[in-house]
Short mmCIF file of C-alpha atoms in Angstrom, two decimals:
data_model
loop_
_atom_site.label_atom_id
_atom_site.label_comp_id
_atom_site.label_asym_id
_atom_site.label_seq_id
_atom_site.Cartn_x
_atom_site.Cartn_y
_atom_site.Cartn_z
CA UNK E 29 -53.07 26.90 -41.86
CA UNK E 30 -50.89 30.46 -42.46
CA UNK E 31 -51.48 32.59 -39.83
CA UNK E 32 -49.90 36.39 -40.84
CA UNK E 33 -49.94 38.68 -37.90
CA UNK E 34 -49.57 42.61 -39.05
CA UNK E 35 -47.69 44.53 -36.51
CA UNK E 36 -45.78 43.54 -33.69
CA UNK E 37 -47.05 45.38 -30.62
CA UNK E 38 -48.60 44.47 -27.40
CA UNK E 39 -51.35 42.66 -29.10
CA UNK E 40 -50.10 41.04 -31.98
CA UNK E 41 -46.50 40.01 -30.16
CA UNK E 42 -49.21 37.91 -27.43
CA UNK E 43 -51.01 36.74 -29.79
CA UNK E 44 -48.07 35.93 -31.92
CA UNK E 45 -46.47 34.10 -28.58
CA UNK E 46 -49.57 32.84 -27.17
CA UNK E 47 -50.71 30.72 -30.81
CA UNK E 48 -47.32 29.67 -30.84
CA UNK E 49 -47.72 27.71 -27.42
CA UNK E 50 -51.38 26.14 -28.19
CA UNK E 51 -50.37 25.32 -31.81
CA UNK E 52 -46.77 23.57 -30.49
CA UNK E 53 -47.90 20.26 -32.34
CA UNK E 54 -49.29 21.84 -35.55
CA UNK E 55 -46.05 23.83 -36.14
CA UNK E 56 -43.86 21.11 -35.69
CA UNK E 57 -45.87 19.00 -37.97
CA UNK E 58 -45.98 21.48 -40.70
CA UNK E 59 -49.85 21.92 -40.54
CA UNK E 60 -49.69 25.58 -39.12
CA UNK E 61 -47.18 28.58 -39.30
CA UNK E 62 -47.35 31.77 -37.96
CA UNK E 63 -45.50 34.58 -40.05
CA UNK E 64 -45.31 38.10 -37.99
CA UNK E 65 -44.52 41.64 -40.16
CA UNK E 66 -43.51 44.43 -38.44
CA UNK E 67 -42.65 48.38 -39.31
CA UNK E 68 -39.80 48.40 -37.04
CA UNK E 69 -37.42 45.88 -35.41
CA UNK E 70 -38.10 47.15 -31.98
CA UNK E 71 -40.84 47.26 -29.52
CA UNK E 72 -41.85 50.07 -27.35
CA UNK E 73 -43.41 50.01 -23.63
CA UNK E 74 -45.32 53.43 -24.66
CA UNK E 75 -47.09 53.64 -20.92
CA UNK E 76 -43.44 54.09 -20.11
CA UNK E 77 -43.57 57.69 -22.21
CA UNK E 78 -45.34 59.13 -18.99
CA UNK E 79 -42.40 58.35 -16.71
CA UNK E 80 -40.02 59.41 -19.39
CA UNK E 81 -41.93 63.03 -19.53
CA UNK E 82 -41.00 63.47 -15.55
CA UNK E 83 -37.29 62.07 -15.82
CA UNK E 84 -38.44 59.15 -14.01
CA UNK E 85 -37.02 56.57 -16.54
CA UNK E 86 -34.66 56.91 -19.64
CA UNK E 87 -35.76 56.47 -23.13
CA UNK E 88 -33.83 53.41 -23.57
CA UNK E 89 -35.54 51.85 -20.96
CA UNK E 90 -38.93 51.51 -23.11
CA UNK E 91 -37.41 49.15 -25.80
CA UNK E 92 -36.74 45.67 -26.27
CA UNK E 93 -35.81 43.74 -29.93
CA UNK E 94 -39.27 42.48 -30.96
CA UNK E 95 -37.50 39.19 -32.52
CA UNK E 96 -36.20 38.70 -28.43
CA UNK E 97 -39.84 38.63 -27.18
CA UNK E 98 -40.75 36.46 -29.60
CA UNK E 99 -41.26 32.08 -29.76
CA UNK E 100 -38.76 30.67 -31.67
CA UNK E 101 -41.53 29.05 -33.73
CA UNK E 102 -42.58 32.38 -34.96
CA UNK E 103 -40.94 33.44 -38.86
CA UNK E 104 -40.52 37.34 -37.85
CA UNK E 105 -39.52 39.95 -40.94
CA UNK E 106 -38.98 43.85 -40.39
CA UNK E 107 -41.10 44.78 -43.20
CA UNK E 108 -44.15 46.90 -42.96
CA UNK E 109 -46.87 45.89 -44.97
CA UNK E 110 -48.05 48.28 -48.27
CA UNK E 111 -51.30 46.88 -49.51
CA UNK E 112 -53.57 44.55 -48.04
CA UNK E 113 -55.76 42.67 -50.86
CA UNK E 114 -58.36 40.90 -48.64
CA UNK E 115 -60.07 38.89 -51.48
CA UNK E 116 -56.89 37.55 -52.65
CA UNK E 117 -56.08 36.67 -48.80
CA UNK E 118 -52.18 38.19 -49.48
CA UNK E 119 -50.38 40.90 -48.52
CA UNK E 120 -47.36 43.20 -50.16
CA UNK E 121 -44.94 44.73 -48.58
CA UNK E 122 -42.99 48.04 -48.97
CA UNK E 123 -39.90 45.68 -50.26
CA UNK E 124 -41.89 44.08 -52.38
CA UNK E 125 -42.87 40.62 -51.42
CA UNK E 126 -46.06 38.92 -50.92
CA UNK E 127 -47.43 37.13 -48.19
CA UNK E 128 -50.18 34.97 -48.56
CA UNK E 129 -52.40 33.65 -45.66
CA UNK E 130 -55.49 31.63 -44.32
CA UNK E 131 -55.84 34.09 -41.18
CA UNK E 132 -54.93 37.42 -40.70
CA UNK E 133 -54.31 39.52 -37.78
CA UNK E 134 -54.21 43.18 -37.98
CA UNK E 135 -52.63 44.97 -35.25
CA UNK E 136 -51.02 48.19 -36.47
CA UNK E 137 -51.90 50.06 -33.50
CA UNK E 138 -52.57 54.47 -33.69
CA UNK E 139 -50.95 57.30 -34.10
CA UNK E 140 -50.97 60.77 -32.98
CA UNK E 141 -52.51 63.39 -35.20
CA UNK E 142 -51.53 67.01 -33.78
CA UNK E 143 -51.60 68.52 -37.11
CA UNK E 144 -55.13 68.40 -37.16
CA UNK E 145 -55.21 71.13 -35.06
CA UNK E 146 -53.81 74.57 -36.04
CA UNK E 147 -51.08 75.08 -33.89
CA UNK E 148 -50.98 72.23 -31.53
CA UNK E 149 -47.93 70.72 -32.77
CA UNK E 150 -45.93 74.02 -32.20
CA UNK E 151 -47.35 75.57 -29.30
CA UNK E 152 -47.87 72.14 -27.43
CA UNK E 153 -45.68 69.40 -25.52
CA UNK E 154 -46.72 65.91 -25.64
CA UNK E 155 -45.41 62.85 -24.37
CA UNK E 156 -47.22 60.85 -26.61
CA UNK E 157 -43.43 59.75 -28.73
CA UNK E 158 -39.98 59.43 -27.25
CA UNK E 159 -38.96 62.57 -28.65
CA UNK E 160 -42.22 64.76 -27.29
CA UNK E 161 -41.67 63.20 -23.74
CA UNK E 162 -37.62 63.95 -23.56
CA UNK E 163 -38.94 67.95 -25.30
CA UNK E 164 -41.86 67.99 -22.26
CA UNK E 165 -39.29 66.81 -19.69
CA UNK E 166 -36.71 69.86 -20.75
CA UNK E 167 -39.55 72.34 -20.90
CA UNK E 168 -41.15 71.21 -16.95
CA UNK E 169 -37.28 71.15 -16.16
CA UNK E 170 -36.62 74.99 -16.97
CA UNK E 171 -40.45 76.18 -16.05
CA UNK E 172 -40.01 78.30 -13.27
CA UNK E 173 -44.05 79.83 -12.94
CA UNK E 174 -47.17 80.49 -14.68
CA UNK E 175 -50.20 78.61 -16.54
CA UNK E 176 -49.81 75.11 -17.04
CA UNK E 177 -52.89 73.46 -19.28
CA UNK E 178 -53.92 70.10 -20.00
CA UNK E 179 -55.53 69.80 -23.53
CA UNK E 180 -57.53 66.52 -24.47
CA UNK E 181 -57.93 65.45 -28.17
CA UNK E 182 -60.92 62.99 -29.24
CA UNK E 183 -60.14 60.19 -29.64
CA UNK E 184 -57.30 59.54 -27.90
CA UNK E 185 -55.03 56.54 -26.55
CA UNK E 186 -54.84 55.83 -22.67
CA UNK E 187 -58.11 57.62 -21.55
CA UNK E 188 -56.90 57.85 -17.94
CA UNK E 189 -53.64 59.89 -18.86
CA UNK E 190 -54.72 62.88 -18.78
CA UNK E 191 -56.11 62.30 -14.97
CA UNK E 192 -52.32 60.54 -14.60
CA UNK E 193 -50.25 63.84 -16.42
CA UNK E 194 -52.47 66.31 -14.06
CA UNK E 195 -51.51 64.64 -10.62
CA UNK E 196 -47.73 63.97 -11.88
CA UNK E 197 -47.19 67.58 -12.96
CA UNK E 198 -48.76 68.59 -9.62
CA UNK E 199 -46.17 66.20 -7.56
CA UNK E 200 -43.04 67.33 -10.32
CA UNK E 201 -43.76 70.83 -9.10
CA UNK E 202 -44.24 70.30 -5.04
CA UNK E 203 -41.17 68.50 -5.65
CA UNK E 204 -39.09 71.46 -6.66
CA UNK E 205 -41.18 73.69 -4.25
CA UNK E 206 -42.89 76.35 -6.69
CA UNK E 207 -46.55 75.00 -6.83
CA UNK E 208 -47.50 77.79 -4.99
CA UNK E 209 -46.02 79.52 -8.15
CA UNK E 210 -48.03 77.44 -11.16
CA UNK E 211 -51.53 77.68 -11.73
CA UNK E 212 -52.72 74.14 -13.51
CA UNK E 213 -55.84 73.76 -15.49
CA UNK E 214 -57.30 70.71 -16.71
CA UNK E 215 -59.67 71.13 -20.29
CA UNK E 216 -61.53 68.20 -21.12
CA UNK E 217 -64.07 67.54 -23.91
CA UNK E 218 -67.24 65.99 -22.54
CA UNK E 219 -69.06 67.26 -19.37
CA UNK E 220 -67.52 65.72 -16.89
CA UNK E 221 -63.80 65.66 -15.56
CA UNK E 222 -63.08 62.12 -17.42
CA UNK E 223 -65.02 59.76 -19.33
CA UNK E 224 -65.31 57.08 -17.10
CA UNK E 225 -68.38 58.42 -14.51
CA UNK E 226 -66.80 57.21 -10.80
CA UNK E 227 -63.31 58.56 -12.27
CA UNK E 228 -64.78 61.60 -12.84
CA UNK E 229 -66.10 61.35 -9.01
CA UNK E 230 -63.25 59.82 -7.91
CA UNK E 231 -60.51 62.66 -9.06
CA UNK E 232 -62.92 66.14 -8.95
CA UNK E 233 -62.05 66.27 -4.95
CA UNK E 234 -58.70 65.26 -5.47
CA UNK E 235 -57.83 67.87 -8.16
CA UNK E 236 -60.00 70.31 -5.61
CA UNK E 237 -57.89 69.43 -2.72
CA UNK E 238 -54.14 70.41 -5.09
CA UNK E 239 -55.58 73.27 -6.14
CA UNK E 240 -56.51 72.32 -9.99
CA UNK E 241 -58.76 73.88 -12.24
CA UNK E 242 -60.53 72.18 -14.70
CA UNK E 243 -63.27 73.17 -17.09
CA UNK E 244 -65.20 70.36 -19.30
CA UNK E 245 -66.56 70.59 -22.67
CA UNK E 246 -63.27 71.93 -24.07
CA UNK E 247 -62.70 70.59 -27.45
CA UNK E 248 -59.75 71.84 -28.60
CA UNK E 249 -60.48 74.25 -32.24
CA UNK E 250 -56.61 75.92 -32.59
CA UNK E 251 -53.64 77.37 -30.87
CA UNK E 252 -52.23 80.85 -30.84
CA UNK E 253 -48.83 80.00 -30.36
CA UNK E 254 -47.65 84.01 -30.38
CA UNK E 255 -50.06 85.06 -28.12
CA UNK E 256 -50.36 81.46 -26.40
CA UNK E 257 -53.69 80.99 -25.93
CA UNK E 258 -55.40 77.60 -26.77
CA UNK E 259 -59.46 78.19 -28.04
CA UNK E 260 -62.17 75.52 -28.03
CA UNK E 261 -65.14 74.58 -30.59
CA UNK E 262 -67.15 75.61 -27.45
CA UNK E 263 -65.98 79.24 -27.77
CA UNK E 264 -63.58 79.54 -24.61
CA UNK E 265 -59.95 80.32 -24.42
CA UNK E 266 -57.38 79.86 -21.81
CA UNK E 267 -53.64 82.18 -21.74
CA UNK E 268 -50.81 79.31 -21.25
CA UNK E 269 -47.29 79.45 -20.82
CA UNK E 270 -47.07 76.06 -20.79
CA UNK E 271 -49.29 73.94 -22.84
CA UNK E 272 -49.61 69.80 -22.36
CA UNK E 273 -51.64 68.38 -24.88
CA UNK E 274 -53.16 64.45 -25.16
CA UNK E 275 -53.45 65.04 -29.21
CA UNK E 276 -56.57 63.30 -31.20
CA UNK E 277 -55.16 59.80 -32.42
CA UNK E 278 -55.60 58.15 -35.92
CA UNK E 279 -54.98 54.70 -36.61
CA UNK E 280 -52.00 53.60 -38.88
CA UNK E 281 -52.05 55.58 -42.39
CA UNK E 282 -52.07 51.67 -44.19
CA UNK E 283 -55.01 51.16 -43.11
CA UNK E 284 -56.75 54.52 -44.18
CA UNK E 285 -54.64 54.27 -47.54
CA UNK E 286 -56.21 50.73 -48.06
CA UNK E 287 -59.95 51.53 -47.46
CA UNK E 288 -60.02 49.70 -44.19
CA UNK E 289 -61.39 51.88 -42.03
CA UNK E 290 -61.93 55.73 -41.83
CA UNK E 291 -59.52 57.19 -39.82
CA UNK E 292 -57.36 54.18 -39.76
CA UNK E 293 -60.09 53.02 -37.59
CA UNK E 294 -61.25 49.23 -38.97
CA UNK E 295 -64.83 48.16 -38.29
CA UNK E 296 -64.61 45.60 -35.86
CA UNK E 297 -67.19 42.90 -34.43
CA UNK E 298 -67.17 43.89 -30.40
CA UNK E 299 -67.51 40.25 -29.39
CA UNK E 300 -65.54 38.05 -32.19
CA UNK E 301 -63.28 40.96 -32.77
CA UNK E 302 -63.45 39.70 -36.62
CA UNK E 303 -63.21 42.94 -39.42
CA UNK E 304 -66.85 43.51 -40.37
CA UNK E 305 -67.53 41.19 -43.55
CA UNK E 306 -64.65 39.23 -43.34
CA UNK E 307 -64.76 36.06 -41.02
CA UNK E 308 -60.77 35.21 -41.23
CA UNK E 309 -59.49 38.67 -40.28
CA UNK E 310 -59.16 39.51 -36.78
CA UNK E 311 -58.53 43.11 -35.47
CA UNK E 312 -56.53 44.07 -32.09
CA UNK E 313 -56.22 47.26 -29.85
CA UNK E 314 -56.16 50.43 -31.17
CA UNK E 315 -56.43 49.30 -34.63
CA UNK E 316 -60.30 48.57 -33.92
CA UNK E 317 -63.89 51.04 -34.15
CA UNK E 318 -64.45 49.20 -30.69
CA UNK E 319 -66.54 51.67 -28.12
CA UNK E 320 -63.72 50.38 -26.02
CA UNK E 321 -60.23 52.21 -24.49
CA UNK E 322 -57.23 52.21 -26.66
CA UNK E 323 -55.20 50.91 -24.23
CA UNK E 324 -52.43 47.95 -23.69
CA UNK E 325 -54.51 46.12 -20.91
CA UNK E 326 -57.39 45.88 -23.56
CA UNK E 327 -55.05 44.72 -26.63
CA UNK E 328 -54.20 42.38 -24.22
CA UNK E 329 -57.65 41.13 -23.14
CA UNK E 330 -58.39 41.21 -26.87
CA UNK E 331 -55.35 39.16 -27.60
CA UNK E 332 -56.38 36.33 -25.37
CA UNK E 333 -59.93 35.36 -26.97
CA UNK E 334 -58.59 36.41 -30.61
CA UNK E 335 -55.47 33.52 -29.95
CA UNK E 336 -57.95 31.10 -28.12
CA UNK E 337 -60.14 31.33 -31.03
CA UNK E 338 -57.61 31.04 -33.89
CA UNK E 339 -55.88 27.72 -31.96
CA UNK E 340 -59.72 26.17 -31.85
CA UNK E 341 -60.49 27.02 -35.58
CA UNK E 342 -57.76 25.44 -36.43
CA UNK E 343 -57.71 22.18 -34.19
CA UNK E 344 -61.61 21.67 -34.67
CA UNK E 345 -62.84 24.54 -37.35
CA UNK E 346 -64.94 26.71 -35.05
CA UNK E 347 -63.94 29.87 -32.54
CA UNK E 348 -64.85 28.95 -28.96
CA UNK E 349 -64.74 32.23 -26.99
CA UNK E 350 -66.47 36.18 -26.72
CA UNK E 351 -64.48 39.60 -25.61
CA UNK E 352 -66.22 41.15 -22.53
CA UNK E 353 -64.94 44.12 -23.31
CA UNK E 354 -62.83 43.50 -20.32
CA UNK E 355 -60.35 46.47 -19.58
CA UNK E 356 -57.74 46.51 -16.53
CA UNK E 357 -55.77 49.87 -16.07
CA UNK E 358 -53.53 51.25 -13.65
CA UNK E 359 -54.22 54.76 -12.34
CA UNK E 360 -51.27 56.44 -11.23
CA UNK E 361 -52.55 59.20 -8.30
CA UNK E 362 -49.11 61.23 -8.72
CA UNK E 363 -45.62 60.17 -8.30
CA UNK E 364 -46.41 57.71 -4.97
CA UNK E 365 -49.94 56.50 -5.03
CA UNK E 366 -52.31 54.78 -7.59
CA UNK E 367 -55.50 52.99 -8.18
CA UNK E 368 -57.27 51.33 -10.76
CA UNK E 369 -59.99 50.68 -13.05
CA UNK E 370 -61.28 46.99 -13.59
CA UNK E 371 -64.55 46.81 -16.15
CA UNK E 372 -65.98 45.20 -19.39
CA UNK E 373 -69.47 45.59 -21.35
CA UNK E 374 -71.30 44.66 -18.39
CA UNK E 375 -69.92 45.98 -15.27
CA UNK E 376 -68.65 49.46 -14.48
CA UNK E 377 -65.06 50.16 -13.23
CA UNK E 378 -65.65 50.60 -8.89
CA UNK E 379 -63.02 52.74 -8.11
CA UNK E 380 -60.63 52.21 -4.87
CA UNK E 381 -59.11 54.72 -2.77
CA UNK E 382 -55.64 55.33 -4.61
CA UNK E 383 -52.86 53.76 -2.30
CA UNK E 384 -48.94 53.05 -2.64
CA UNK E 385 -48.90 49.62 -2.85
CA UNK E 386 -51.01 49.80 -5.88
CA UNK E 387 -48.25 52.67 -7.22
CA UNK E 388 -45.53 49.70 -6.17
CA UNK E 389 -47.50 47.43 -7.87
CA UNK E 390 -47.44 49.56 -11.31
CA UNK E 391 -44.25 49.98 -11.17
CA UNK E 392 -43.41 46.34 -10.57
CA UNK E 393 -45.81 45.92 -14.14
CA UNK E 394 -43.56 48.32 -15.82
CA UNK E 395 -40.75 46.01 -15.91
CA UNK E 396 -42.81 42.42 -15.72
CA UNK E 397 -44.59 43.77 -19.00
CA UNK E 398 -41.72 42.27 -20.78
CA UNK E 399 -43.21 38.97 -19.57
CA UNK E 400 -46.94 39.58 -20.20
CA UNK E 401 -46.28 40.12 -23.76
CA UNK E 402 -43.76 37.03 -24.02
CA UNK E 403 -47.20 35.35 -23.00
CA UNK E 404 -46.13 34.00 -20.12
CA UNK E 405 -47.79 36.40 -17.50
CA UNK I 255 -75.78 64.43 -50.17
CA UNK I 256 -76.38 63.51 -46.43
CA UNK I 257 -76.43 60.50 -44.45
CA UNK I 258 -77.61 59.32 -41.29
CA UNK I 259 -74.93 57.33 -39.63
CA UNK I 260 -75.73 54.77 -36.28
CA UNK I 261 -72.69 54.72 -33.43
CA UNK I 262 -73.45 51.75 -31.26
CA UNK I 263 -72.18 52.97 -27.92
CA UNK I 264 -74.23 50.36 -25.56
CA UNK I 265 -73.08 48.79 -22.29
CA UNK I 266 -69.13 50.79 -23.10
CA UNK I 267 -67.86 53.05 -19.97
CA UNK I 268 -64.68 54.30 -21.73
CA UNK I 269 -64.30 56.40 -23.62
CA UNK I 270 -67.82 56.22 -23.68
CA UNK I 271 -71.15 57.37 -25.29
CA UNK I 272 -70.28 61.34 -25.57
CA UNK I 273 -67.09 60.44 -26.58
CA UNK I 274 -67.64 58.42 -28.92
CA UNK I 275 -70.39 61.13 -30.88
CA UNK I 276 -67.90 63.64 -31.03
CA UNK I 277 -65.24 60.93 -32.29
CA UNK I 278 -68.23 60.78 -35.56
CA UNK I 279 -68.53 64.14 -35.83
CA UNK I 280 -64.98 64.91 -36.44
CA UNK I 281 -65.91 62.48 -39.48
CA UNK I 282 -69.37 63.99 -40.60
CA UNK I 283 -69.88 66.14 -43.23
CA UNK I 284 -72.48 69.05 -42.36
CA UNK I 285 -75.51 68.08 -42.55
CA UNK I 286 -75.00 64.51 -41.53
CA UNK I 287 -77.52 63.31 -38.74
CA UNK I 288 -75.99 60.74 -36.58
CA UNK I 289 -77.73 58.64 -34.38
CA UNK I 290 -76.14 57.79 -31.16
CA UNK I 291 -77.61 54.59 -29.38
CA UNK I 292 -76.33 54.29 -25.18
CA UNK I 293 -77.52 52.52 -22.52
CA UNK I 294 -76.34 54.79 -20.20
CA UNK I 295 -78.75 57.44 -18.44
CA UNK I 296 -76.99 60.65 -18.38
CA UNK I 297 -76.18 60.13 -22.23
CA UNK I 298 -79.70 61.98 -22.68
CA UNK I 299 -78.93 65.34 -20.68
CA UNK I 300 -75.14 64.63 -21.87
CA UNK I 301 -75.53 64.85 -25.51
CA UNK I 302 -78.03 68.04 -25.47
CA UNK I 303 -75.85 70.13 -23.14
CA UNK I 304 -72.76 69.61 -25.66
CA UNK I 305 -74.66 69.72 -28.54
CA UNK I 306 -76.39 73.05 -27.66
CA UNK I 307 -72.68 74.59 -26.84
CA UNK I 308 -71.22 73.49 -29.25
CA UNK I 309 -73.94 74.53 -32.13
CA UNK I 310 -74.85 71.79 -34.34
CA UNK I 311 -79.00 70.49 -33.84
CA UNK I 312 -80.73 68.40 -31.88
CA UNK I 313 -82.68 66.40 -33.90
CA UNK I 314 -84.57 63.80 -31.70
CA UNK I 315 -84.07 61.93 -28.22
CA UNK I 316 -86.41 59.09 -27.31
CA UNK I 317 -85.91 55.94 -24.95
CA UNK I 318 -86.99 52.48 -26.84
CA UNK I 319 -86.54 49.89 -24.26
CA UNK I 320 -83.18 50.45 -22.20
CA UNK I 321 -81.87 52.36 -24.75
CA UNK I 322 -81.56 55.57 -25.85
CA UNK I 323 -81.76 56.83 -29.41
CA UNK I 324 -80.75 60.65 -29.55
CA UNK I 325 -80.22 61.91 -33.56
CA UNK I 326 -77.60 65.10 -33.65
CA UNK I 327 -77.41 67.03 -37.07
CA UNK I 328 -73.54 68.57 -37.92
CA UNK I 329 -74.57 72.45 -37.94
CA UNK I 330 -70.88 73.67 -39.01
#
């Protein structure tokens, strides 16, 4: 059985590592092999971008070699793939070769999109990529005073950062003493202050008691970088001098330039997490349609039934497991406290009072994630 | 040539229902009605409210079972 995993981040390198451990025997015996393509010979920790925005870690401190995180067992090739030809069950890549398979795992995560909004890209920082979080840093670092707004693009990775950037930049700026000197508003697009209903509850009285704005359905239309004002579908505008914006996310351009998915987005079965109409491809994280959070903790999650249900198909022929929808995610409540949010399909997150060991405990995950994706956590 | 496209959004919490509608309607056309199905009961004063500010139409909103089926035509 050829296994080809597309795309080596969190959720294809565990289910990459995890396969590798429950199909030991079959791999040694020659009976199974699982072959992993990647764009790039690295792998990022991107919840690590936040931190990196605040000068709380370095850059280099979000990448490991993808080939070090990986079982030995695993055949791993730099070498992002071009065309995917599902009926043929092959793929090519951009150097040319072709990879044929019985299984196929595509997890080529998202991207941000800011040019889809006039503006955004210029008149915005975003710590979305390395370079956006070291330009956002600089900019908080010389900001002296004035209006500081949160934008949200739909849809967007991480659904509880921009609750996390709105209590950081109010700590970063008690910290050098000029709160009293920045006003910070928080725009967000649906009616409420986040998506997630006891968040919402949760962080309204918090932002109250720092002294945030907010104002909900804000969808952001364009950006006036010379004048600096941001403008939303709804018809409101808000004067900035500094802007912070989560942009809208696309999936990987592959997948839109192959007809997989609009978007990049691929239509994905919520419970087998199997591409619609095709049995023997599986889809991961953020490269999925799924109603669910683009997030790590649920490409993880994901991860775990997709590699339980490959290993049974191919010791006895059938998948054996569901995804719950299950989601776990940290909720850092400023630079010293945190909470989190624990839900699948069935059961809404109950949120806790945030607290420091739970910020202790993030930051503790931050450097053991390097273990959870090895599979071993 | 319009269409009239179902988003699923049952039993999700995040990003949720609204969310997910104005994910759709990024990718509609005008005059696309979209149905948005969601179990959860503040989807039905949700979707009108945002709708209605934003300016595309409210086409219908009706409860079958424990779910609701609200229909939202792209205006512009």
């Amino acid at each position: 059985m050829r296994i080809l995993i597309v795309g080596g981040g969190t959720g294809g390198t565990i289910i990459a590592n995890n396969l590798s451990r429950r199909l030991d025997s079959e791999i040694r015996n020659k009976t199974a092999k699982i072959t992993m393509l990647s764009a790039s010979e690295l792998h990022m920790y991107q919840p690590g971008l936040l931190y990196v925005a605040f000068g709380q870690m370095m850059p280099d401190e979000l990448y490991r070699k993808q080939a070090t995180l990986l079982e030995s067992s695993i055949e791993f090739h730099v070498d992002p793939v071009d065309k995917f030809e599902l009926d043929r069950k092959e793929v090519t890549t951009k150097s040319g070769k072709t990879y044929g398979y019985d299984i196929l795992v595509i997890a080529t995560g998202s991207r941000v999109m800011p040019k889809k909004i006039p503006g955004l890209e210029e008149g915005s920082e975003t710590f979305y990529t390395e370079a956006g979080a070291v330009s956002m840093f600089k900019k908080l670092r010389e900001f002296e005073g004035g209006n500081v707004g949160i934008v949200v693009g739909v849809p967007h990775k991480c659904p509880i950062a921009p609750v996390e950037v709105t209590f950081s930049l109010h700590d970063y700026f008690k910290k050098r003493g000029i709160r009293d000197k920045v006003n910070i508003k928080y725009h967000y697009p649906i009616n409420r202050i986040h998506s997630i209903e006891n968040v919402a509850i949760w962080a309204k009285p918090e932002f109250d008691r720092m002294g945030v704005e907010y104002e909900t359905l804000f969808n952001v239309d364009e950006v006036d970088v010379e004048k600096k004002i941001v403008k939303s579908m709804e018809g409101s505008e808000y004067k900035y001098d500094l802007l912070i914006s989560i942009p809208e996310h696309h999936g990987m351009a592959v997948i839109e330039d192959n007809d997989l998915g609009r978007d990049g987005w691929i239509p994905t079965d919520r419970y087998q997490l199997t591409m619609e109409g095709h049995d023997n491809v599986y889809v991961v994280g953020d490269t999925t349609n799924l109603p669910v959070s683009k997030t790590g903790s649920a490409a993880h999650f994901e991860a775990e039934v997709i590699s339980e249900n490959i290993a049974s198909i191919v010791k006895i022929g059938v998948p054996v497991t569901e995804y719950d929808g299950k989601v776990y995610c940290f909720i850092e409540a400023g630079h010293d406290k945190a909470t989190y949010a624990n839900f699948n399909y069935e059961n809404p997150p109950d949120l806790r009072a945030a607290n420091k060991s739970m910020h202790w405990f993030k930051m503790s995950y931050n450097k053991m994630y390097w273990t959870s994706v090895r599979g071993l956590l | 040539m319009s269409e009239t496209k179902v988003i699923d959004a049952c039993n999700t919490y995040c990003p949720g229902p609204l969310m997910e509608l104005i994910t759709y309607m990024k990718q509609a056309e005008v005059g696309d009605v979209l149905e948005l199905l969601s179990t959860d009961q503040g989807t039905a004063s949700d979707v009108p409210e945002w709708v209605n500010k934003i300016g595309h139409e409210m086409v219908s909103s009706e409860k079958v079972g424990d779910v609701w089926h609200i229909s939202v035509r792209k205006a512009k």
